[in-house]
Amino acid sequence: MPELMTEVDKETLNANAVALIDSAVSEVFGMMLGMQSSVADSCPMPGPEKQVSAIVGFAGPMTGSCIIQMAEHTALKVTGAMMGATMTELDNSVKDAIGEVCNMVAGGWKNRLPLVAATCMLSVPTVVTGESYDVHHAPHVCKFTRHYSFDGACMSVTILYEVAS
Amino acid sequence: MANKTILIIDDSSVMRKIIERALRQVGLETATVLEASNGSEALEVLKTNGTIDLILSDINMPVMDGLEFLRQKTSQGLAKGVPVVMITTEGSEQHVKEALANGAKNYIRKPFTPEQVKERVTPLLAA
């Protein structure tokens, strides 16, 4: 039976949640892509171009998900940086790589939250591609979205979470 | 460190390539790299390859995760004495303790640098 969080625990988590995702994204980009990322005001998705989203779920005393979204050309750039190669099409390698980026961002954020790091588990990533789609979630969960720019491109990270009480 | 054989277990083919590239950057240019996409596949690799020097395994994988792989490897008497290093996003103390209790020698948290791979892998191959 997982330990329940107190109201103080929850306030601590909420106070740190946003800053810690910035740190997690910066670490992933710096160590795995060799790129510096910085917080951006927005990350507009291009019109008809395909988007790529990856989702990793949280389970345990904190439930929810980490969603990263980027344009197709950005996914190619990110994958190319990870693999040291030039990617030209949205193939399985690109989907796999974006899933891994999401996994590392989700894990990095979760592991920075000492109150849930040990007991919260991650799902394997799910990757969605297509045009003009939305990701829906339960209305009562805590949610925040951060945008990041890097090497002339950008992506968005959305965290949805709810803690047991 | 010539002629080493290393088994990389990760459900992500991209991550397997990244780990292999990191190994080749830190002095293991000539290593033979075997791959498996989950613990179950890895057990089959161990049954048919008798000369593995090191195993690098993810924890969070479908079909059979890295912790169950460690338990099965031990119970089936496979790759006795071959060091296992976990490479995982699950970097919490609990996960690390569980992996070490099940026979892992060390762990590397994703994301990682080639230098971190070198620090944790080289002593195990030199031993």
CSV table of C-alpha atoms in Angstrom, one decimal:
chain,number,residue,atom,x,y,z
A,1,MET,CA,0.0,0.0,0.0
A,2,PRO,CA,1.7,3.3,-1.0
A,3,GLU,CA,2.1,5.9,1.6
A,4,LEU,CA,-0.3,8.8,1.2
A,5,MET,CA,0.9,12.3,0.9
A,6,THR,CA,0.1,15.0,3.4
A,7,GLU,CA,-1.2,18.4,2.3
A,8,VAL,CA,2.2,19.8,3.1
A,9,ASP,CA,3.8,17.2,0.9
A,10,LYS,CA,1.4,18.1,-1.9
A,11,GLU,CA,2.2,21.9,-1.6
A,12,THR,CA,5.9,21.1,-1.7
A,13,LEU,CA,5.4,19.0,-4.8
A,14,ASN,CA,3.3,21.7,-6.5
A,15,ALA,CA,5.8,24.5,-5.6
A,16,ASN,CA,8.7,22.6,-7.3
A,17,ALA,CA,7.0,20.9,-10.1
A,18,VAL,CA,7.5,23.5,-12.8
A,19,ALA,CA,11.1,24.4,-12.0
A,20,LEU,CA,12.1,20.8,-11.9
A,21,ILE,CA,10.8,20.0,-15.4
A,22,ASP,CA,13.1,22.8,-16.8
A,23,SER,CA,16.0,21.2,-15.1
A,24,ALA,CA,15.1,17.7,-16.4
A,25,VAL,CA,14.7,18.9,-20.0
A,26,SER,CA,18.0,20.8,-19.9
A,27,GLU,CA,19.8,17.7,-18.6
A,28,VAL,CA,18.4,15.5,-21.4
A,29,PHE,CA,19.2,17.9,-24.1
A,30,GLY,CA,22.7,18.6,-22.8
A,31,MET,CA,23.7,15.0,-22.2
A,32,MET,CA,22.0,13.1,-24.9
A,33,LEU,CA,21.6,15.6,-27.8
A,34,GLY,CA,24.6,17.9,-27.1
A,35,MET,CA,22.2,20.9,-27.4
A,36,GLN,CA,21.4,23.7,-25.0
A,37,SER,CA,17.6,24.2,-24.4
A,38,SER,CA,16.0,27.3,-23.0
A,39,VAL,CA,12.5,28.1,-21.8
A,40,ALA,CA,10.4,29.7,-24.5
A,41,ASP,CA,7.1,31.7,-24.4
A,42,SER,CA,5.4,29.4,-26.9
A,43,CYS,CA,6.0,26.7,-29.5
A,44,PRO,CA,3.6,27.1,-32.3
A,45,MET,CA,2.9,24.0,-34.3
A,46,PRO,CA,3.1,24.5,-38.1
A,47,GLY,CA,-0.2,24.2,-40.0
A,48,PRO,CA,-0.5,21.1,-42.0
A,49,GLU,CA,2.8,19.5,-41.0
A,50,LYS,CA,2.6,16.3,-39.0
A,51,GLN,CA,3.1,16.5,-35.2
A,52,VAL,CA,4.8,13.9,-33.1
A,53,SER,CA,3.8,13.4,-29.5
A,54,ALA,CA,5.1,11.0,-26.9
A,55,ILE,CA,3.4,10.1,-23.7
A,56,VAL,CA,4.8,8.4,-20.6
A,57,GLY,CA,2.4,7.5,-17.8
A,58,PHE,CA,3.0,7.9,-14.0
A,59,ALA,CA,1.6,5.2,-11.7
A,60,GLY,CA,1.6,4.8,-7.9
A,61,PRO,CA,0.9,7.5,-5.3
A,62,MET,CA,1.2,10.0,-8.1
A,63,THR,CA,-0.7,9.3,-11.3
A,64,GLY,CA,-0.7,11.2,-14.6
A,65,SER,CA,1.5,11.6,-17.6
A,66,CYS,CA,4.3,13.5,-19.3
A,67,ILE,CA,3.5,14.5,-22.9
A,68,ILE,CA,6.1,16.0,-25.3
A,69,GLN,CA,4.9,17.5,-28.6
A,70,MET,CA,6.9,18.8,-31.5
A,71,ALA,CA,6.7,19.2,-35.3
A,72,GLU,CA,7.9,16.5,-37.6
A,73,HIS,CA,10.9,18.4,-38.7
A,74,THR,CA,11.9,18.9,-35.0
A,75,ALA,CA,11.5,15.2,-34.3
A,76,LEU,CA,13.9,14.5,-37.2
A,77,LYS,CA,16.4,17.1,-35.8
A,78,VAL,CA,16.2,15.6,-32.3
A,79,THR,CA,16.7,12.1,-33.5
A,80,GLY,CA,19.6,13.1,-35.7
A,81,ALA,CA,21.3,14.7,-32.7
A,82,MET,CA,20.8,11.7,-30.5
A,83,MET,CA,22.0,9.2,-33.1
A,84,GLY,CA,24.7,11.3,-34.8
A,85,ALA,CA,23.0,10.8,-38.1
A,86,THR,CA,20.8,12.8,-40.6
A,87,MET,CA,17.2,11.7,-40.4
A,88,THR,CA,15.0,12.4,-43.5
A,89,GLU,CA,11.7,10.6,-42.7
A,90,LEU,CA,9.4,9.9,-39.8
A,91,ASP,CA,10.3,6.2,-39.5
A,92,ASN,CA,10.3,3.9,-36.5
A,93,SER,CA,13.7,5.1,-35.3
A,94,VAL,CA,12.4,8.7,-35.0
A,95,LYS,CA,9.3,7.5,-33.1
A,96,ASP,CA,11.5,5.4,-30.9
A,97,ALA,CA,13.9,8.3,-30.2
A,98,ILE,CA,11.1,10.7,-29.3
A,99,GLY,CA,9.6,8.1,-27.0
A,100,GLU,CA,13.0,7.8,-25.3
A,101,VAL,CA,13.3,11.6,-24.9
A,102,CYS,CA,9.9,11.6,-23.3
A,103,ASN,CA,10.9,8.7,-21.0
A,104,MET,CA,14.1,10.5,-19.9
A,105,VAL,CA,12.2,13.8,-19.3
A,106,ALA,CA,9.5,12.1,-17.4
A,107,GLY,CA,12.0,10.1,-15.3
A,108,GLY,CA,14.2,13.1,-14.7
A,109,TRP,CA,11.2,15.1,-13.4
A,110,LYS,CA,9.9,12.3,-11.3
A,111,ASN,CA,13.3,11.5,-9.8
A,112,ARG,CA,13.7,15.1,-8.8
A,113,LEU,CA,10.6,14.9,-6.6
A,114,PRO,CA,11.9,13.0,-3.5
A,115,LEU,CA,8.4,12.5,-2.2
A,116,VAL,CA,7.4,10.3,-5.1
A,117,ALA,CA,10.6,9.3,-6.7
A,118,ALA,CA,10.9,5.9,-5.1
A,119,THR,CA,7.3,4.8,-5.3
A,120,CYS,CA,6.1,6.3,-8.6
A,121,MET,CA,6.6,4.1,-11.7
A,122,LEU,CA,6.8,5.0,-15.3
A,123,SER,CA,5.0,3.3,-18.2
A,124,VAL,CA,6.8,2.5,-21.5
A,125,PRO,CA,6.4,5.4,-23.9
A,126,THR,CA,3.5,5.7,-26.4
A,127,VAL,CA,4.1,7.8,-29.6
A,128,VAL,CA,1.4,9.4,-31.6
A,129,THR,CA,1.8,11.0,-35.0
A,130,GLY,CA,-0.6,12.9,-37.2
A,131,GLU,CA,-2.2,16.3,-37.9
A,132,SER,CA,-4.4,18.5,-35.8
A,133,TYR,CA,-5.0,16.3,-32.9
A,134,ASP,CA,-5.5,17.1,-29.2
A,135,VAL,CA,-4.6,15.1,-26.1
A,136,HIS,CA,-7.5,15.1,-23.6
A,137,HIS,CA,-7.3,14.5,-19.8
A,138,ALA,CA,-9.5,14.4,-16.7
A,139,PRO,CA,-10.4,18.0,-15.8
A,140,HIS,CA,-9.5,17.9,-12.1
A,141,VAL,CA,-5.8,17.0,-12.5
A,142,CYS,CA,-2.9,19.4,-12.0
A,143,LYS,CA,-1.5,20.5,-15.3
A,144,PHE,CA,1.2,22.7,-16.6
A,145,THR,CA,2.9,23.2,-20.0
A,146,ARG,CA,6.4,24.4,-20.7
A,147,HIS,CA,7.9,25.3,-24.0
A,148,TYR,CA,11.6,25.0,-24.9
A,149,SER,CA,13.6,26.2,-27.8
A,150,PHE,CA,16.9,24.7,-29.1
A,151,ASP,CA,18.9,25.0,-32.2
A,152,GLY,CA,16.2,26.9,-34.1
A,153,ALA,CA,13.4,24.5,-33.1
A,154,CYS,CA,11.0,24.1,-30.2
A,155,MET,CA,8.9,21.6,-28.4
A,156,SER,CA,6.3,21.6,-25.6
A,157,VAL,CA,6.2,19.5,-22.5
A,158,THR,CA,2.9,19.0,-20.6
A,159,ILE,CA,2.8,17.4,-17.2
A,160,LEU,CA,-0.5,16.1,-15.8
A,161,TYR,CA,-0.5,14.8,-12.3
A,162,GLU,CA,-2.7,13.9,-9.3
A,163,VAL,CA,-1.5,12.7,-6.0
A,164,ALA,CA,-3.3,10.2,-3.7
A,165,SER,CA,-4.9,11.6,-0.6
B,1,MET,CA,40.1,-4.0,-23.8
B,2,ALA,CA,40.0,-6.0,-27.0
B,3,ASN,CA,37.7,-8.8,-27.9
B,4,LYS,CA,35.1,-8.2,-25.3
B,5,THR,CA,31.5,-9.3,-25.9
B,6,ILE,CA,28.8,-7.1,-24.4
B,7,LEU,CA,25.0,-7.7,-24.3
B,8,ILE,CA,22.8,-4.6,-24.4
B,9,ILE,CA,19.2,-5.0,-23.3
B,10,ASP,CA,16.8,-2.2,-24.0
B,11,ASP,CA,13.4,-2.1,-25.7
B,12,SER,CA,14.5,1.0,-27.6
B,13,SER,CA,16.6,0.3,-30.7
B,14,VAL,CA,17.8,3.9,-30.7
B,15,MET,CA,18.9,3.6,-27.1
B,16,ARG,CA,20.8,0.4,-27.9
B,17,LYS,CA,22.6,2.2,-30.6
B,18,ILE,CA,23.4,5.2,-28.3
B,19,ILE,CA,24.8,2.9,-25.7
B,20,GLU,CA,26.9,1.0,-28.3
B,21,ARG,CA,28.2,4.3,-29.6
B,22,ALA,CA,29.1,5.4,-26.1
B,23,LEU,CA,31.0,2.1,-25.5
B,24,ARG,CA,33.0,2.5,-28.7
B,25,GLN,CA,33.9,6.1,-27.6
B,26,VAL,CA,35.4,4.9,-24.3
B,27,GLY,CA,37.9,2.3,-25.4
B,28,LEU,CA,35.7,-0.5,-26.6
B,29,GLU,CA,36.0,0.1,-30.3
B,30,THR,CA,36.4,-3.5,-31.1
B,31,ALA,CA,33.9,-5.0,-28.8
B,32,THR,CA,31.3,-7.4,-30.1
B,33,VAL,CA,27.9,-6.1,-29.2
B,34,LEU,CA,24.9,-8.4,-28.9
B,35,GLU,CA,21.4,-6.9,-28.5
B,36,ALA,CA,18.0,-7.9,-26.9
B,37,SER,CA,14.9,-5.9,-26.7
B,38,ASN,CA,13.6,-7.3,-23.4
B,39,GLY,CA,14.7,-9.7,-20.6
B,40,SER,CA,13.1,-12.7,-22.2
B,41,GLU,CA,15.1,-12.2,-25.4
B,42,ALA,CA,18.2,-11.6,-23.3
B,43,LEU,CA,17.8,-15.0,-21.6
B,44,GLU,CA,17.7,-16.7,-25.0
B,45,VAL,CA,20.9,-14.8,-26.0
B,46,LEU,CA,22.7,-16.0,-22.8
B,47,LYS,CA,21.7,-19.6,-23.5
B,48,THR,CA,23.3,-19.5,-26.9
B,49,ASN,CA,26.4,-17.3,-26.2
B,50,GLY,CA,28.9,-18.6,-23.7
B,51,THR,CA,31.4,-15.8,-23.9
B,52,ILE,CA,29.7,-12.6,-22.7
B,53,ASP,CA,31.9,-10.3,-20.6
B,54,LEU,CA,29.3,-7.6,-19.6
B,55,ILE,CA,25.6,-7.1,-19.6
B,56,LEU,CA,24.0,-3.6,-19.8
B,57,SER,CA,20.3,-3.7,-19.1
B,58,ASP,CA,17.4,-1.3,-19.0
B,59,ILE,CA,14.9,-1.8,-16.2
B,60,ASN,CA,11.5,-0.6,-17.6
B,61,MET,CA,10.8,-2.9,-20.6
B,62,PRO,CA,7.7,-4.7,-21.9
B,63,VAL,CA,7.5,-8.6,-21.9
B,64,MET,CA,10.2,-9.0,-19.2
B,65,ASP,CA,11.7,-6.1,-17.3
B,66,GLY,CA,15.3,-5.8,-16.2
B,67,LEU,CA,14.7,-6.8,-12.5
B,68,GLU,CA,12.8,-9.9,-13.6
B,69,PHE,CA,15.6,-10.6,-16.0
B,70,LEU,CA,18.1,-10.5,-13.1
B,71,ARG,CA,16.0,-12.9,-11.1
B,72,GLN,CA,15.5,-15.4,-14.0
B,73,LYS,CA,19.2,-15.2,-15.0
B,74,THR,CA,20.2,-16.2,-11.5
B,75,SER,CA,17.5,-18.9,-11.0
B,76,GLN,CA,18.4,-20.5,-14.4
B,77,GLY,CA,22.2,-20.3,-13.6
B,78,LEU,CA,23.0,-18.3,-16.7
B,79,ALA,CA,26.0,-16.1,-17.2
B,80,LYS,CA,27.3,-16.7,-13.7
B,81,GLY,CA,29.9,-14.1,-12.7
B,82,VAL,CA,29.2,-11.9,-15.7
B,83,PRO,CA,28.7,-8.3,-14.3
B,84,VAL,CA,25.4,-6.6,-15.0
B,85,VAL,CA,25.0,-2.8,-15.1
B,86,MET,CA,21.5,-1.4,-15.2
B,87,ILE,CA,21.0,1.6,-17.5
B,88,THR,CA,17.7,3.2,-16.5
B,89,THR,CA,15.5,6.3,-16.0
B,90,GLU,CA,14.3,4.6,-12.8
B,91,GLY,CA,17.1,6.1,-10.8
B,92,SER,CA,15.4,6.1,-7.4
B,93,GLU,CA,17.2,4.6,-4.4
B,94,GLN,CA,14.6,1.8,-4.2
B,95,HIS,CA,15.1,0.7,-7.8
B,96,VAL,CA,18.9,0.8,-7.4
B,97,LYS,CA,18.7,-1.2,-4.2
B,98,GLU,CA,16.4,-3.8,-5.8
B,99,ALA,CA,18.7,-4.2,-8.8
B,100,LEU,CA,21.8,-4.5,-6.7
B,101,ALA,CA,20.1,-7.0,-4.4
B,102,ASN,CA,19.3,-9.1,-7.5
B,103,GLY,CA,22.9,-9.2,-8.6
B,104,ALA,CA,23.5,-6.0,-10.6
B,105,LYS,CA,27.0,-4.6,-10.0
B,106,ASN,CA,26.2,-1.0,-10.8
B,107,TYR,CA,23.8,1.3,-12.5
B,108,ILE,CA,23.8,4.2,-15.0
B,109,ARG,CA,21.0,6.7,-14.9
B,110,LYS,CA,19.6,8.0,-18.2
B,111,PRO,CA,20.5,10.5,-19.5
B,112,PHE,CA,24.1,9.7,-19.4
B,113,THR,CA,27.4,10.8,-20.9
B,114,PRO,CA,30.0,8.5,-22.4
B,115,GLU,CA,32.3,9.4,-19.5
B,116,GLN,CA,29.7,8.0,-17.0
B,117,VAL,CA,29.5,4.8,-19.0
B,118,LYS,CA,33.3,4.5,-18.9
B,119,GLU,CA,33.5,5.1,-15.1
B,120,ARG,CA,31.1,2.3,-14.4
B,121,VAL,CA,31.9,-0.2,-17.1
B,122,THR,CA,35.7,-0.1,-17.3
B,123,PRO,CA,36.5,-1.4,-13.8
B,124,LEU,CA,34.1,-4.3,-14.4
B,125,LEU,CA,35.8,-5.3,-17.6
B,126,ALA,CA,39.3,-4.9,-16.2
B,127,ALA,CA,38.5,-7.2,-13.2
